[in-house]
Coordinates of C-alpha atoms and ligand atoms in Angstrom, one line a residue:
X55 CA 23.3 -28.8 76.2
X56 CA 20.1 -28.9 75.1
X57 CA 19.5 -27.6 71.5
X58 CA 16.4 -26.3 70.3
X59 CA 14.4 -24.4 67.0
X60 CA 13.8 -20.5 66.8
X61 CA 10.5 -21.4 67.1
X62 CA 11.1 -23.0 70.5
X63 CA 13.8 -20.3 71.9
X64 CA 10.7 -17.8 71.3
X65 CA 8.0 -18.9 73.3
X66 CA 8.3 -17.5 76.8
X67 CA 7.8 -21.1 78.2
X68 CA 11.4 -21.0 77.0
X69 CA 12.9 -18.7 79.3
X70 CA 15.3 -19.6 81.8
X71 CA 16.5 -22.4 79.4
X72 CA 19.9 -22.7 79.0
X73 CA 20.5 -23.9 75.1
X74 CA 21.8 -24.1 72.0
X75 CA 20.1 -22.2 68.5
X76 CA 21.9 -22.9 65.6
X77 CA 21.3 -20.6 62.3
X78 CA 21.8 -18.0 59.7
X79 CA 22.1 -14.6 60.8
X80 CA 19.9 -11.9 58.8
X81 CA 21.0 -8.6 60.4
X82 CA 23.6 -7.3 63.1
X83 CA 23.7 -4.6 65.2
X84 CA 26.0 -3.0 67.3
X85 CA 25.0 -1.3 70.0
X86 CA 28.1 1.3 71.9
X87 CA 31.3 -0.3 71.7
X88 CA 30.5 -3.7 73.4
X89 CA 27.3 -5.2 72.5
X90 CA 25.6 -6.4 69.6
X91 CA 22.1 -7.8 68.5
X92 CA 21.6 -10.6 65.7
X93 CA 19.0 -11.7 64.5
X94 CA 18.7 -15.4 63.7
X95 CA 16.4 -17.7 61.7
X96 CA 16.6 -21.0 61.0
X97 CA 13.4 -21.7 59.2
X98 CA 11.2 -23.0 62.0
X99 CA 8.8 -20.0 62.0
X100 CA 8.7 -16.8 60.3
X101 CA 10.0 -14.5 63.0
X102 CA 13.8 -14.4 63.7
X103 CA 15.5 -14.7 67.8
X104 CA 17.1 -11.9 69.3
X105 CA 20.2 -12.8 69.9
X106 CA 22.7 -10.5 72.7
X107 CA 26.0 -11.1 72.2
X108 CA 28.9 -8.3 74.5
X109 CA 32.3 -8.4 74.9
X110 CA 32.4 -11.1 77.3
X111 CA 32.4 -13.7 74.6
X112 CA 36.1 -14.3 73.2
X113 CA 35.4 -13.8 69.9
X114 CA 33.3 -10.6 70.0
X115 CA 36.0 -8.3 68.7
X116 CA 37.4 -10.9 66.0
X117 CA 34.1 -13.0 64.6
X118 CA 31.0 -11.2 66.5
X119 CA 31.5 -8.0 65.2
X120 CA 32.2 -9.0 61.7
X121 CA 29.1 -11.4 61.0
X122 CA 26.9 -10.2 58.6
X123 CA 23.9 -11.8 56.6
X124 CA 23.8 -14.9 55.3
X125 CA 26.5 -16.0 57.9
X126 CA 26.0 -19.6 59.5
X127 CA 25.8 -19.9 63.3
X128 CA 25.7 -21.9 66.9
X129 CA 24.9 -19.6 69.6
X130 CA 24.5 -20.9 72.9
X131 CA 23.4 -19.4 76.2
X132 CA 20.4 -18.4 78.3
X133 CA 17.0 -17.9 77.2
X134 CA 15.6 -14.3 79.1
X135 CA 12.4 -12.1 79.1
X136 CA 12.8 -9.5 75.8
X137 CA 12.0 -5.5 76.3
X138 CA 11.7 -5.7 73.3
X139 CA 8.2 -5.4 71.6
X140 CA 8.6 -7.6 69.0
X141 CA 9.4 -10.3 70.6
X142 CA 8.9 -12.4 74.6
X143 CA 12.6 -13.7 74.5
X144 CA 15.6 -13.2 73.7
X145 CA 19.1 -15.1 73.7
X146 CA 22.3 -14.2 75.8
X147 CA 24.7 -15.2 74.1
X148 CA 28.0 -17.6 76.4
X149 CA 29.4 -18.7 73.0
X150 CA 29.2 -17.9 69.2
X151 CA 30.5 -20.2 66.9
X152 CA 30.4 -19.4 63.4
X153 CA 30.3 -22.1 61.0
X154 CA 30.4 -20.4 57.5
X155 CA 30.9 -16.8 56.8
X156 CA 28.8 -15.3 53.7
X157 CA 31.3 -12.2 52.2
X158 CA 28.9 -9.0 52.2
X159 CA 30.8 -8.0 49.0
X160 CA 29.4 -10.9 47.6
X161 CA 26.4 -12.7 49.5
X162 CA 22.8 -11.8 47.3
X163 CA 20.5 -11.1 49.8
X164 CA 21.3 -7.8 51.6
X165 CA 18.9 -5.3 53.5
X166 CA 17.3 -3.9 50.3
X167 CA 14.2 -5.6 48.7
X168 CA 14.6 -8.0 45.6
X169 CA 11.9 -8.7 43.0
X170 CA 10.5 -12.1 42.6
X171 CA 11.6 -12.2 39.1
X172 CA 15.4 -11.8 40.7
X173 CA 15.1 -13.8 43.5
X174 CA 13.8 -17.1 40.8
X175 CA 17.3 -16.6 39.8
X176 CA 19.0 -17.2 43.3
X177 CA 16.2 -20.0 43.7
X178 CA 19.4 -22.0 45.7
X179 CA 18.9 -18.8 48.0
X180 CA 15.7 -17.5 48.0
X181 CA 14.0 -19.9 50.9
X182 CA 16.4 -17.7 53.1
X183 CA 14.0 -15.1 52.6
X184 CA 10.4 -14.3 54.5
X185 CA 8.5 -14.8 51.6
X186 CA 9.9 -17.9 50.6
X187 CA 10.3 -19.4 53.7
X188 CA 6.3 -19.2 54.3
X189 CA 5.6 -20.1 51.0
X190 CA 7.6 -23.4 52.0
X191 CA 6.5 -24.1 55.6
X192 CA 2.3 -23.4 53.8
X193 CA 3.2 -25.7 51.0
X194 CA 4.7 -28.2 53.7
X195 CA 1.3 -27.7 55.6
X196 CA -0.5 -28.3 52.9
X197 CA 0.8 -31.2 51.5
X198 CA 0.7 -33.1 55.1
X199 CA -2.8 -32.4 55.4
X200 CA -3.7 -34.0 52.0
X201 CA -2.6 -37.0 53.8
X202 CA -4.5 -36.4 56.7
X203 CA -7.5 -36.1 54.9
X204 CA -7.2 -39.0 52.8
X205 CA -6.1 -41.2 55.4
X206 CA -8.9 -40.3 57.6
X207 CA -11.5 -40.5 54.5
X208 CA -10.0 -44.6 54.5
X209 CA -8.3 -43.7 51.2
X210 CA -5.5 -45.7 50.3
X211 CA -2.2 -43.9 48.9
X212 CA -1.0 -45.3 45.6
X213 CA 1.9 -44.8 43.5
X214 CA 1.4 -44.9 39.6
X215 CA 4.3 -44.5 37.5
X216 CA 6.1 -41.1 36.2
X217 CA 7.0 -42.9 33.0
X218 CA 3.9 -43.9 30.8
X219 CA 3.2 -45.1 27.7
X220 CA -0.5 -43.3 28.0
X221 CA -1.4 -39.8 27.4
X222 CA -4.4 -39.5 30.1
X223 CA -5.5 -36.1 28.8
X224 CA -5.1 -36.8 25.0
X225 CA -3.8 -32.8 24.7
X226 CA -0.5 -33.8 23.3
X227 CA 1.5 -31.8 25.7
X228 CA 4.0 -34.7 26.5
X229 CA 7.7 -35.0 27.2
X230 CA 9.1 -37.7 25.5
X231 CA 11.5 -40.2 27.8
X232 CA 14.2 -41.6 25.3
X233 CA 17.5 -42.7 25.4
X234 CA 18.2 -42.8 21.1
X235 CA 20.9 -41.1 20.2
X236 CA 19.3 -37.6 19.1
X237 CA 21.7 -36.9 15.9
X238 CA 20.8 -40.6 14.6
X239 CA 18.3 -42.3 16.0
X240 CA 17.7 -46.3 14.3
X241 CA 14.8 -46.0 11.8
X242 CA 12.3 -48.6 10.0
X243 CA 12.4 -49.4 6.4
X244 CA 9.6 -46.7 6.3
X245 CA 11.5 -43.8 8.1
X246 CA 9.9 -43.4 10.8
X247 CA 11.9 -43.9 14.1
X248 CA 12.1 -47.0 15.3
X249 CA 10.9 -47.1 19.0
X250 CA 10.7 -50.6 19.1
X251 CA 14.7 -50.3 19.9
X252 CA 14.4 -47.9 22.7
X253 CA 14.8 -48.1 26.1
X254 CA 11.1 -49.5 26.7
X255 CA 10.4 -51.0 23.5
X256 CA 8.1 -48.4 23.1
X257 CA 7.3 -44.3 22.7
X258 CA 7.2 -43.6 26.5
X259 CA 6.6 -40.3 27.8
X260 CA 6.7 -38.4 31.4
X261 CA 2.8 -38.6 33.0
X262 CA 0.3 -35.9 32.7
X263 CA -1.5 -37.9 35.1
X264 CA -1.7 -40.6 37.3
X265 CA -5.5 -40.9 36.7
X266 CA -5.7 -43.9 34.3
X267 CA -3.7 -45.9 36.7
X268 CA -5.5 -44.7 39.8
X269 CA -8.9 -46.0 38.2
X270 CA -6.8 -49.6 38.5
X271 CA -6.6 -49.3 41.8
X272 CA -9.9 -47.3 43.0
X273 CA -11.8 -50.9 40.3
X274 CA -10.3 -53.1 43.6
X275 CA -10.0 -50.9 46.4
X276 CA -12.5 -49.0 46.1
X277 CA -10.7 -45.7 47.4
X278 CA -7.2 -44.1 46.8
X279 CA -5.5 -41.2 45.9
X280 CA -2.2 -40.6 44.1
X281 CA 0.3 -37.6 44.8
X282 CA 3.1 -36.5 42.7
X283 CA 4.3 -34.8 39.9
X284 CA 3.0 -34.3 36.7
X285 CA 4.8 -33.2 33.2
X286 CA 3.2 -31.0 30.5
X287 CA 5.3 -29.7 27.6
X288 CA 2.7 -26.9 26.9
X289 CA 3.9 -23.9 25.9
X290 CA 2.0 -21.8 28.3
X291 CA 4.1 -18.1 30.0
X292 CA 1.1 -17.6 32.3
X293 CA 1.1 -17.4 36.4
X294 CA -1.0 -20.7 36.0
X295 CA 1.0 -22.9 34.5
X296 CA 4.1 -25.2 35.1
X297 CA 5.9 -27.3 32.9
X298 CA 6.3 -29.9 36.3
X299 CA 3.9 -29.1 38.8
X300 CA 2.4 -31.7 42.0
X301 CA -0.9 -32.7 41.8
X302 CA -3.2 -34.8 43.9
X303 CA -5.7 -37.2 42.4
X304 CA -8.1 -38.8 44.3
X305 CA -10.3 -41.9 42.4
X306 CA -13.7 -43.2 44.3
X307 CA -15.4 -46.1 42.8
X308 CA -19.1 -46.1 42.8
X309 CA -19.1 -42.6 43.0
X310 CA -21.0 -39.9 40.9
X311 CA -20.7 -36.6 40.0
X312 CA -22.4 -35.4 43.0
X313 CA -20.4 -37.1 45.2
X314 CA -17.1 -36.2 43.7
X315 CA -18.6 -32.3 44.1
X316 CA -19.2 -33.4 48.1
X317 CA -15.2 -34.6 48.8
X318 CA -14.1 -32.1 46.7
X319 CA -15.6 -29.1 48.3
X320 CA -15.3 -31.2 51.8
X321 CA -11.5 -31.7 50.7
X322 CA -10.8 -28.0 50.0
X323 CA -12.4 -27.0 53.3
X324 CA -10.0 -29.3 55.2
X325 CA -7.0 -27.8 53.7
X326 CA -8.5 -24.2 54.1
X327 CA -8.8 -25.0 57.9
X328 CA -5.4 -26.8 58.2
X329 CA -3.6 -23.6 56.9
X330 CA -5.8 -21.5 59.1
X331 CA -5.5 -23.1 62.5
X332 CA -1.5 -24.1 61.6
X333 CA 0.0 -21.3 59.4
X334 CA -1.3 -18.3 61.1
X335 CA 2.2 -16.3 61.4
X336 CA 2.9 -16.7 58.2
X337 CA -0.4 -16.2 57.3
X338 CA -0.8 -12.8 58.5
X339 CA 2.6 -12.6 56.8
X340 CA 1.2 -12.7 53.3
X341 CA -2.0 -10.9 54.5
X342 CA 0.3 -7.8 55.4
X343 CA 2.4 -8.3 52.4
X344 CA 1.2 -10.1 50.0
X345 CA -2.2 -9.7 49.3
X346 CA -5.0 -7.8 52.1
X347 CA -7.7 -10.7 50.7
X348 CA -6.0 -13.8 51.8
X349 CA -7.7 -14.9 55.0
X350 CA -10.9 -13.2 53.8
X351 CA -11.1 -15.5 50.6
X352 CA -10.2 -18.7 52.9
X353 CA -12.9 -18.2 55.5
X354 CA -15.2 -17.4 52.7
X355 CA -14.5 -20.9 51.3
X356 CA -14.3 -22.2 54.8
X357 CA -17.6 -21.1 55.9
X358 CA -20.3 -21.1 52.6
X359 CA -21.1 -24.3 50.4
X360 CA -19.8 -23.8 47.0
X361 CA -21.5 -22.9 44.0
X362 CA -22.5 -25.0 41.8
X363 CA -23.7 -24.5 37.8
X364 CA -23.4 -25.8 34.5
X365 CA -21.4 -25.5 31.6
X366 CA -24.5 -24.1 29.9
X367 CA -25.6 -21.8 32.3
X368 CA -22.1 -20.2 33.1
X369 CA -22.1 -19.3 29.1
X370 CA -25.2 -17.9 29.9
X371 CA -24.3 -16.0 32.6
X372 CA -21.2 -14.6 31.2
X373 CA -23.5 -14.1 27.5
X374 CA -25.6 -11.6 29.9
X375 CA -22.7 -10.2 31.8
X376 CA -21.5 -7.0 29.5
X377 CA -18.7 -7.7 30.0
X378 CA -15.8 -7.4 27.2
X379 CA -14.1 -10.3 26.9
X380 CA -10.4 -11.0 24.6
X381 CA -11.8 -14.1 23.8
X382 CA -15.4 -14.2 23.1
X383 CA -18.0 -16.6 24.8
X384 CA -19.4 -19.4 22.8
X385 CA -21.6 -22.5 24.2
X386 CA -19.1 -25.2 23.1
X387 CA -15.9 -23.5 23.5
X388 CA -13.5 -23.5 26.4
X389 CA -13.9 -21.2 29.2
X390 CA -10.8 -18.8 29.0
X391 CA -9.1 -17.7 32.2
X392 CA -10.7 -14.6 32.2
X393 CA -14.6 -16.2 31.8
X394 CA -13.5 -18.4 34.9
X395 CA -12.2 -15.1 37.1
X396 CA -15.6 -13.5 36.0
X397 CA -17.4 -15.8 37.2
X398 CA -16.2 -17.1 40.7
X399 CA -14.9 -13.7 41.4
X400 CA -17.5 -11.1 40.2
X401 CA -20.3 -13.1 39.5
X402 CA -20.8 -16.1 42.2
X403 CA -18.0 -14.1 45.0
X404 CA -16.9 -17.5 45.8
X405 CA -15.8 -20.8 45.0
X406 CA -17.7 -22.5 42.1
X407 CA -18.0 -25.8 40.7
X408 CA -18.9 -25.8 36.9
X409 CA -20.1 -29.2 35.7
X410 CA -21.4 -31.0 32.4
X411 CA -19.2 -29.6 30.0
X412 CA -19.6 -29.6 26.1
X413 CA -17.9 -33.0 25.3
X414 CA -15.4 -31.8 22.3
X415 CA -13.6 -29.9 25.2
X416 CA -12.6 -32.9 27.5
X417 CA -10.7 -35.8 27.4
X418 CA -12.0 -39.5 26.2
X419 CA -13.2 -40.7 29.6
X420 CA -15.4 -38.5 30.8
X421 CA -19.4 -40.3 31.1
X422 CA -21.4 -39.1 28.3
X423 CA -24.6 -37.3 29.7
X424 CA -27.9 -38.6 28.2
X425 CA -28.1 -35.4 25.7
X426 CA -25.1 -36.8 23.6
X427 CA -23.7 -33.6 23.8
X428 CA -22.0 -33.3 27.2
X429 CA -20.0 -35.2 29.5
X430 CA -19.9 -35.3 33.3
X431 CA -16.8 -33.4 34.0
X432 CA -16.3 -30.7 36.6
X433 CA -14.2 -27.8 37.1
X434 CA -13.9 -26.0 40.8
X435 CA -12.4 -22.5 40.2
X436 CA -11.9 -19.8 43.0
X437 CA -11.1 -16.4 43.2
X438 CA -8.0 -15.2 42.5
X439 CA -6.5 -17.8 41.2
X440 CA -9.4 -19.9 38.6
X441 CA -9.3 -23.6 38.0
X442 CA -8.2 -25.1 41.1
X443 CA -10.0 -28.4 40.3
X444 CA -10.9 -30.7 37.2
X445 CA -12.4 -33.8 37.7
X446 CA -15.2 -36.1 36.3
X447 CA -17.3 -38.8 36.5
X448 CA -15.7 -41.7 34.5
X449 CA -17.6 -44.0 31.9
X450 CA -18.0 -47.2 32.8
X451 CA -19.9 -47.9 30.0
X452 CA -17.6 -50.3 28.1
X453 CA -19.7 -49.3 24.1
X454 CA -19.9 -46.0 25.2
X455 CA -16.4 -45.2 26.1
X456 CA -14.8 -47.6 22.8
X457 CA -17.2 -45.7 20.6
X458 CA -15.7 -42.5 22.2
X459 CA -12.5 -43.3 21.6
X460 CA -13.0 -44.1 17.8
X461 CA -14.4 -40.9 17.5
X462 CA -11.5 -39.3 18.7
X463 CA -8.9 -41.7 16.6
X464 CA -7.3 -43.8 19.2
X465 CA -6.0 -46.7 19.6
X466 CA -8.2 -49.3 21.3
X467 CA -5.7 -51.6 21.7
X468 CA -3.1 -49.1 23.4
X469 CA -5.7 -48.7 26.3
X470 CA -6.8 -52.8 26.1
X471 CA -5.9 -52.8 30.2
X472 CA -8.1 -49.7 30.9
X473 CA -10.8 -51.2 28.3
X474 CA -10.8 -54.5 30.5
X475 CA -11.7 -52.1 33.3
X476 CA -15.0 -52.1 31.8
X477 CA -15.1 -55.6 31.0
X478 CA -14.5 -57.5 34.1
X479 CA -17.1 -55.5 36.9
X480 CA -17.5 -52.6 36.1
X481 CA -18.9 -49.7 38.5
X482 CA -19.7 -46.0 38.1
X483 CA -17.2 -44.2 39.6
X484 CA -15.2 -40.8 39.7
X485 CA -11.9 -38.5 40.4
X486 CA -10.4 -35.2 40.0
X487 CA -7.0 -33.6 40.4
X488 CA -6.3 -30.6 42.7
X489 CA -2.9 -29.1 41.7
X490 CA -1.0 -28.2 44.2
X491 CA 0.4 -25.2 43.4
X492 CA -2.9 -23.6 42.4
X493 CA -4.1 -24.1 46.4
X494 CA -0.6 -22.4 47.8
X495 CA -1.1 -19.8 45.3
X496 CA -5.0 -19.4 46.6
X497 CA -3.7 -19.6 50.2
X498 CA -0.6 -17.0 50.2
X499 CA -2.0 -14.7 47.5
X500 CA 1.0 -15.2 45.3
X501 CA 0.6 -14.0 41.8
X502 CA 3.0 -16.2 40.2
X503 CA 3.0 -20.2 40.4
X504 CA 6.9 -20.2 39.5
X505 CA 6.9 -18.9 43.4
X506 CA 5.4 -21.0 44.8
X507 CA 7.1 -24.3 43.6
X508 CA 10.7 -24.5 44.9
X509 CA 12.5 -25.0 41.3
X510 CA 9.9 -24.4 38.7
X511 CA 10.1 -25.5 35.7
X512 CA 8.9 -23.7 32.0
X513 CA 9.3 -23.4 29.3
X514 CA 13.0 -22.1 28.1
X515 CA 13.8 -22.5 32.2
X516 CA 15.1 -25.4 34.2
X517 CA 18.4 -24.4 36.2
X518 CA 18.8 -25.8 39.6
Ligands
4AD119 O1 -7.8 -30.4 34.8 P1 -6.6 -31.3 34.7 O2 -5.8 -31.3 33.4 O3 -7.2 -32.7 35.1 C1 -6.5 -33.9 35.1 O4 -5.3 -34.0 34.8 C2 -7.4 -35.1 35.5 N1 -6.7 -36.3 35.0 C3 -7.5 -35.1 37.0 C4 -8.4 -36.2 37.5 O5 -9.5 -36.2 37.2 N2 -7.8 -37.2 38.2 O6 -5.6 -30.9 35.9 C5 -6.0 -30.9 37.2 C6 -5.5 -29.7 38.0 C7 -6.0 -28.4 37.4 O7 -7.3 -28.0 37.8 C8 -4.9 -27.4 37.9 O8 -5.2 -27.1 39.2 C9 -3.7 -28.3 37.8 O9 -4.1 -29.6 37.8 N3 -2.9 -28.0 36.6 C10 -1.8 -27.3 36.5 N4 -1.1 -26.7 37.5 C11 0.0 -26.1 37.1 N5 0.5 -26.1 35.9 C12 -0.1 -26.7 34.9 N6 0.4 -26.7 33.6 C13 -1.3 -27.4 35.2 N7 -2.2 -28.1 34.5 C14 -3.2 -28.5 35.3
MG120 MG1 -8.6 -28.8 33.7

């Protein structure tokens, strides 16, 4: 017998089919003495099948009328128009077989309506729910068409390391990979802890970034992208951040800022239309429950260019706004979370690309602008949610980026590899990182990114 999804078993093109649907129930019920509904999902759409199971079967009285949520089954039968409103089919049930039972005494997720703060804590149970379930099959969306649109911009996929010896953003928010005994680790005559007899030789750390490596591969092949997750040890308790989160970093070589705005905003606009055209029943989903602005803020982004304006002039802007700020606005200091919601929210209504940025701000490689004071880094933020983006144009320069990096204290001889970058044919050229769960967030109107990341990770939280 032919066994098909949910998904599949509710499309009236269905009907007549005889099949199997195999899945967990979420709700039973009996109708008069002999007949029962159940409602099935298996994860391969939002909406659940109808399942009509009577006395006929064998096991009606003993197993039929005893399943309850969470219970694991194989149904087979016929697939048959639904009076139903909610739904075209429906599945007469020949046979039942159960495969686990989930005690009702005992099983998590009944009837009644958990918080998201409880459900993180049944995160092994959670994607059985309607929320979490979309949030998965959008995030799945989304991540296959970052490889669409790569792939059919002639990018090339790379893989750059988890473990690093480099720390690509110079915040000092990295996790240290070691295997030195904790309690007494070997030390030099001086002390310190000698890392020469770890694992690697060497301090090594989990990636922040793949960026410095991508710039490897984008100096030879011109165009590539890397994809995976990144580590940062920050302290941070907002909905924002992560201690492990996915990002996607594409790398262009002779590229410029401009042109890194142009894939970025054409980039976003292929993933708005992807979820769009592909995700609309969970979609309407979040749009219902969620948040009313979802589908509003994605055609927005869909259908107007983004803004675009500098460093300079946002301060300006949000200078002139009236606004109350908790942190106040100063040319030279970062843009706080609240200065970026201002201002793609209130102020622009719609996405907005903020560029040349105060250099004391960003990392060592962005390209020094001409005025010595800023570099060539952009940030794309959108409502709701903020930075979504960071990127930059990268300097080539090889003077320019050494002297950089004295001013800042590091070591050129750590980063001789991506010094020889500059040395050996050099070319302008730029990236930036969307982060991954920034865009679900964006698409499904959650508030918090630990919901939109199967097992997230912060600080003080790693079970699962
Ligand atoms: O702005 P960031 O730090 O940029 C970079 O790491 C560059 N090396 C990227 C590049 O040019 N190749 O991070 C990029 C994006 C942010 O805009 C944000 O969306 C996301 O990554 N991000 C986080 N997401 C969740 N939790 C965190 N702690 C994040 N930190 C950054
Ligand atoms: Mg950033």
């Amino acid at each position: 017998m032919e066994r098909i999804t949910v998904a599949e078993a509710r499309r009236a093109e269905a009907i007549g089919r005889h099949v199997e649907v195999r899945g967990w129930v979420r709700t039973r019920r009996d109708s008069k003495a002999n007949f029962s509904f159940l409602e099935i999902n298996d994860g391969s759409c939002l909406a659940n099948l109808q399942v009509v199971a009577d006395a006929n079967l064998d096991n009606y009285h003993d197993q039929v009328r005893h399943l309850t949520a969470g219970c694991s089954v194989s149904v087979q039968g016929t697939i048959v128009a639904s009076a139903g409103a909610e739904q075209a089919t429906e599945l007469k049930a020949e046979q039942v077989k159960v495969y686990g039972w989930a005690d009702p005494e005992k099983y998590p997720l009944q009837k009644k309506r958990h918080s998201f703060e409880k459900l993180r804590e049944w995160a092994h149970l959670r994607p059985r729910t309607n929320t979490f379930g979309a949030v998965a099959r959008v995030r799945n969306c989304v991540a296959f068409a970052i490889h669409q649109f790569f792939q059919q911009e002639g990018f090339l996929y790379i893989h750059t390391p988890i473990i690093t010896a480099s720390d690509c953003e110079g915040a000092g928010a990295l996790f240290r990979v070691t295997t030195l005994p904790l309690d007494n680790p070997p030390r030099r005559p001086d002390g310190q802890v000698d890392f020469q007899q770890d694992f690697f030789g060497r301090p090594t750390y989990l990636t922040v970034s793949g960026q410095l490596e991508a710039e490897i591969y984008a100096t030879a092949l011109s165009k590539v992208y890397t994809f995976g997750p990144t580590f940062r040890a920050e302290k941070s308790y907002t909905t924002r951040h992560l201690a492990e989160f996915w990002m996607v970093e594409p790398e262009m070589a002779f590229y410029d800022l401009d042109d890194n705005m142009e894939l970025a905003e054409k980039f976003l606009k292929y993933l708005a239309n992807a979820v769009l055209q592909r995700c609309q029943e969970d979609l309407a989903f979040f749009e219902k429950f969620i948040d009313p602005q979802v589908r509003q803020r994605l055609e927005t982004l869909l259908n107007h260019s983004f803004h675009r304006c500098s460093y300079s002039e946002a301060v300006g802007i949000l200078e002139k706004s009236g606004q109350t700020f908790e942190f106040p606005v100063a040319w030279g200091k970062d843009l706080q979370s609240e200065h970026e919601r201002y201002l793609t929210e209130h102020h622009f209504g719609g996405p907005v690309i903020l560029y040349d940025y105060p250099k004391q701000i960003k990392p060592f490689y962005m390209r020094l602008n001409d005025d010595g004071r800023t570099v060539r880094a952009m940030d794309l933020l959108v409502p709701g949610v903020g930075e979504i983006i960071g990127g930059s144009q990268r300097e080539e320069r090889l003077e320019v980026l050494e002297q950089r990096m004295r001013e800042l204290d590091m070591s050129l001889d750590d980063y001789w590899w991506y010094l020889d970058l500059r040395r050996f044919g050099t070319v302008p050229h730029s990236g930036f990182g969307l982060g991954l769960e920034r865009f679900v967030q964006f698409v499904t109107g959650m508030t918090n990114i630990r919901d939109v990341i199967p097992f997230p990770r912060t600080p003080g939280w790693a079970e699962f």
